[in-house]
């Protein structure tokens, strides 16, 4: 999956990314449920390997620690689960045909078996600070993958939502 540009803020940390590329290894859809009475669609999938690469710029606070830099980012997560919930309406087009119209998306996620993060030019070349931060990120991967994924996942899940919504608008009920 490719996303040209993202810019998000979470917990005082601001991240911009260009040429964002997501690779999913052995992605499997675990559940696709459409509940017509509650008008909810649920899509659950997992990937053995969740690889994300981009050109980044980051600044702000990582918890209470100032962080900054720009360069190449690589993150690798093992056994990542994502669940999307999408409410919908049934609408009727100009020809009288019914179709499903997704309204929005919310998501939950979990990384089960580890994560690795590497950012080139972190702290604009201050190797001691960069080494300390990389060690912190990779040692505390579980906490990092619980708090900061919206910096990237918001855009990924929205892109999946748009693809599903477009597909559903083309399918008549």
GROMACS .gro file of C-alpha atoms in nm:
model
  173
    1UNK     CA    1   0.000   0.000   0.000
    2UNK     CA    2   0.125   0.350  -0.080
    3UNK     CA    3   0.028   0.677   0.087
    4UNK     CA    4   0.191   0.990  -0.054
    5UNK     CA    5   0.190   1.212   0.258
    6UNK     CA    6   0.084   1.188   0.621
    7UNK     CA    7   0.104   1.430   0.910
    8UNK     CA    8  -0.028   1.334   1.252
    9UNK     CA    9   0.015   1.428   1.617
   10UNK     CA   10  -0.014   1.200   1.919
   11UNK     CA   11   0.075   1.273   2.281
   12UNK     CA   12   0.291   1.576   2.188
   13UNK     CA   13   0.476   1.393   1.910
   14UNK     CA   14   0.435   1.521   1.553
   15UNK     CA   15   0.530   1.304   1.258
   16UNK     CA   16   0.528   1.382   0.889
   17UNK     CA   17   0.593   1.116   0.628
   18UNK     CA   18   0.644   1.112   0.252
   19UNK     CA   19   0.641   0.813   0.017
   20UNK     CA   20   0.485   0.594   0.284
   21UNK     CA   21   0.496   0.226   0.193
   22UNK     CA   22   0.325  -0.055   0.382
   23UNK     CA   23   0.398  -0.420   0.322
   24UNK     CA   24   0.186  -0.695   0.472
   25UNK     CA   25   0.332  -1.045   0.468
   26UNK     CA   26   0.082  -1.331   0.469
   27UNK     CA   27  -0.212  -1.102   0.545
   28UNK     CA   28  -0.523  -1.300   0.626
   29UNK     CA   29  -0.880  -1.180   0.669
   30UNK     CA   30  -1.003  -1.342   0.990
   31UNK     CA   31  -1.354  -1.201   0.991
   32UNK     CA   32  -1.587  -1.007   0.767
   33UNK     CA   33  -1.924  -0.957   0.931
   34UNK     CA   34  -2.212  -0.742   0.815
   35UNK     CA   35  -2.489  -0.694   1.071
   36UNK     CA   36  -2.790  -0.550   0.891
   37UNK     CA   37  -2.989  -0.489   1.211
   38UNK     CA   38  -2.721  -0.272   1.376
   39UNK     CA   39  -2.588  -0.151   1.039
   40UNK     CA   40  -2.228  -0.233   1.127
   41UNK     CA   41  -1.957  -0.394   0.916
   42UNK     CA   42  -1.658  -0.549   1.091
   43UNK     CA   43  -1.336  -0.643   0.911
   44UNK     CA   44  -1.062  -0.818   1.108
   45UNK     CA   45  -0.727  -0.918   0.960
   46UNK     CA   46  -0.374  -1.000   1.069
   47UNK     CA   47  -0.033  -1.005   0.908
   48UNK     CA   48   0.272  -1.206   1.009
   49UNK     CA   49   0.494  -0.914   0.911
   50UNK     CA   50   0.384  -0.551   0.906
   51UNK     CA   51   0.659  -0.348   0.739
   52UNK     CA   52   0.639   0.031   0.711
   53UNK     CA   53   0.896   0.254   0.535
   54UNK     CA   54   0.897   0.624   0.455
   55UNK     CA   55   1.087   0.950   0.449
   56UNK     CA   56   1.006   1.111   0.783
   57UNK     CA   57   1.029   1.426   0.987
   58UNK     CA   58   0.961   1.395   1.359
   59UNK     CA   59   0.959   1.648   1.640
   60UNK     CA   60   0.805   1.699   1.979
   61UNK     CA   61   0.809   1.477   2.285
   62UNK     CA   62   0.844   1.102   2.312
   63UNK     CA   63   0.681   1.077   2.653
   64UNK     CA   64   0.889   1.346   2.831
   65UNK     CA   65   1.198   1.316   2.611
   66UNK     CA   66   1.247   1.571   2.331
   67UNK     CA   67   1.288   1.404   1.992
   68UNK     CA   68   1.365   1.538   1.644
   69UNK     CA   69   1.510   1.433   1.313
   70UNK     CA   70   1.439   1.367   0.949
   71UNK     CA   71   1.549   1.087   0.723
   72UNK     CA   72   1.439   0.731   0.648
   73UNK     CA   73   1.212   0.538   0.883
   74UNK     CA   74   1.173   0.161   0.897
   75UNK     CA   75   0.937  -0.015   1.135
   76UNK     CA   76   0.875  -0.386   1.144
   77UNK     CA   77   0.606  -0.551   1.355
   78UNK     CA   78   0.537  -0.923   1.390
   79UNK     CA   79   0.186  -1.065   1.406
   80UNK     CA   80  -0.017  -0.745   1.397
   81UNK     CA   81  -0.396  -0.772   1.425
   82UNK     CA   82  -0.627  -0.493   1.306
   83UNK     CA   83  -1.004  -0.476   1.349
   84UNK     CA   84  -1.205  -0.215   1.159
   85UNK     CA   85  -1.563  -0.127   1.252
   86UNK     CA   86  -1.762   0.064   0.990
   87UNK     CA   87  -2.122   0.181   1.041
   88UNK     CA   88  -2.329   0.207   0.725
   89UNK     CA   89  -2.661   0.312   0.578
   90UNK     CA   90  -2.854   0.152   0.296
   91UNK     CA   91  -2.916   0.416   0.030
   92UNK     CA   92  -3.105   0.408  -0.297
   93UNK     CA   93  -2.948   0.541  -0.618
   94UNK     CA   94  -3.125   0.731  -0.897
   95UNK     CA   95  -3.224   0.402  -1.063
   96UNK     CA   96  -3.391   0.274  -0.746
   97UNK     CA   97  -3.110   0.030  -0.666
   98UNK     CA   98  -3.006  -0.012  -0.301
   99UNK     CA   99  -2.641   0.006  -0.201
  100UNK     CA  100  -2.438   0.006   0.120
  101UNK     CA  101  -2.285   0.345   0.210
  102UNK     CA  102  -2.014   0.331   0.477
  103UNK     CA  103  -2.017   0.634   0.709
  104UNK     CA  104  -1.681   0.620   0.891
  105UNK     CA  105  -1.428   0.384   1.046
  106UNK     CA  106  -1.289   0.311   1.391
  107UNK     CA  107  -1.020   0.055   1.455
  108UNK     CA  108  -0.840  -0.147   1.720
  109UNK     CA  109  -0.501  -0.311   1.684
  110UNK     CA  110  -0.249  -0.526   1.862
  111UNK     CA  111   0.110  -0.624   1.788
  112UNK     CA  112   0.169  -0.964   1.941
  113UNK     CA  113   0.525  -1.078   1.880
  114UNK     CA  114   0.762  -0.784   1.874
  115UNK     CA  115   0.855  -0.473   1.683
  116UNK     CA  116   1.169  -0.301   1.557
  117UNK     CA  117   1.211   0.068   1.477
  118UNK     CA  118   1.496   0.244   1.298
  119UNK     CA  119   1.514   0.611   1.202
  120UNK     CA  120   1.816   0.747   1.015
  121UNK     CA  121   1.941   1.094   1.109
  122UNK     CA  122   1.759   1.095   1.439
  123UNK     CA  123   1.860   1.407   1.636
  124UNK     CA  124   2.023   1.529   1.315
  125UNK     CA  125   2.334   1.317   1.360
  126UNK     CA  126   2.377   1.313   1.740
  127UNK     CA  127   2.471   0.944   1.758
  128UNK     CA  128   2.459   0.915   2.139
  129UNK     CA  129   2.102   1.046   2.158
  130UNK     CA  130   2.003   0.840   1.854
  131UNK     CA  131   2.143   0.518   2.003
  132UNK     CA  132   1.971   0.585   2.336
  133UNK     CA  133   1.634   0.651   2.168
  134UNK     CA  134   1.657   0.349   1.937
  135UNK     CA  135   1.741   0.129   2.235
  136UNK     CA  136   1.443   0.274   2.424
  137UNK     CA  137   1.204   0.228   2.130
  138UNK     CA  138   1.307  -0.130   2.060
  139UNK     CA  139   1.326  -0.236   2.424
  140UNK     CA  140   0.979  -0.091   2.491
  141UNK     CA  141   0.820  -0.203   2.164
  142UNK     CA  142   0.496  -0.315   2.332
  143UNK     CA  143   0.431   0.029   2.484
  144UNK     CA  144   0.532   0.208   2.163
  145UNK     CA  145   0.303  -0.012   1.950
  146UNK     CA  146   0.012   0.055   2.187
  147UNK     CA  147   0.043   0.434   2.208
  148UNK     CA  148   0.187   0.566   1.882
  149UNK     CA  149   0.045   0.360   1.590
  150UNK     CA  150  -0.223   0.623   1.514
  151UNK     CA  151   0.061   0.831   1.369
  152UNK     CA  152   0.056   0.582   1.082
  153UNK     CA  153  -0.250   0.357   1.123
  154UNK     CA  154  -0.503   0.641   1.100
  155UNK     CA  155  -0.410   0.695   0.736
  156UNK     CA  156  -0.375   0.323   0.656
  157UNK     CA  157  -0.716   0.237   0.803
  158UNK     CA  158  -0.876   0.533   0.629
  159UNK     CA  159  -0.732   0.414   0.297
  160UNK     CA  160  -0.870   0.063   0.356
  161UNK     CA  161  -1.205   0.219   0.452
  162UNK     CA  162  -1.211   0.420   0.126
  163UNK     CA  163  -1.133   0.110  -0.081
  164UNK     CA  164  -1.410  -0.093   0.084
  165UNK     CA  165  -1.657   0.199   0.061
  166UNK     CA  166  -1.586   0.242  -0.310
  167UNK     CA  167  -1.627  -0.131  -0.372
  168UNK     CA  168  -1.959  -0.139  -0.183
  169UNK     CA  169  -2.099   0.158  -0.373
  170UNK     CA  170  -2.043  -0.039  -0.693
  171UNK     CA  171  -2.226  -0.345  -0.557
  172UNK     CA  172  -2.600  -0.326  -0.568
  173UNK     CA  173  -2.806  -0.505  -0.303
   0.00000   0.00000   0.00000
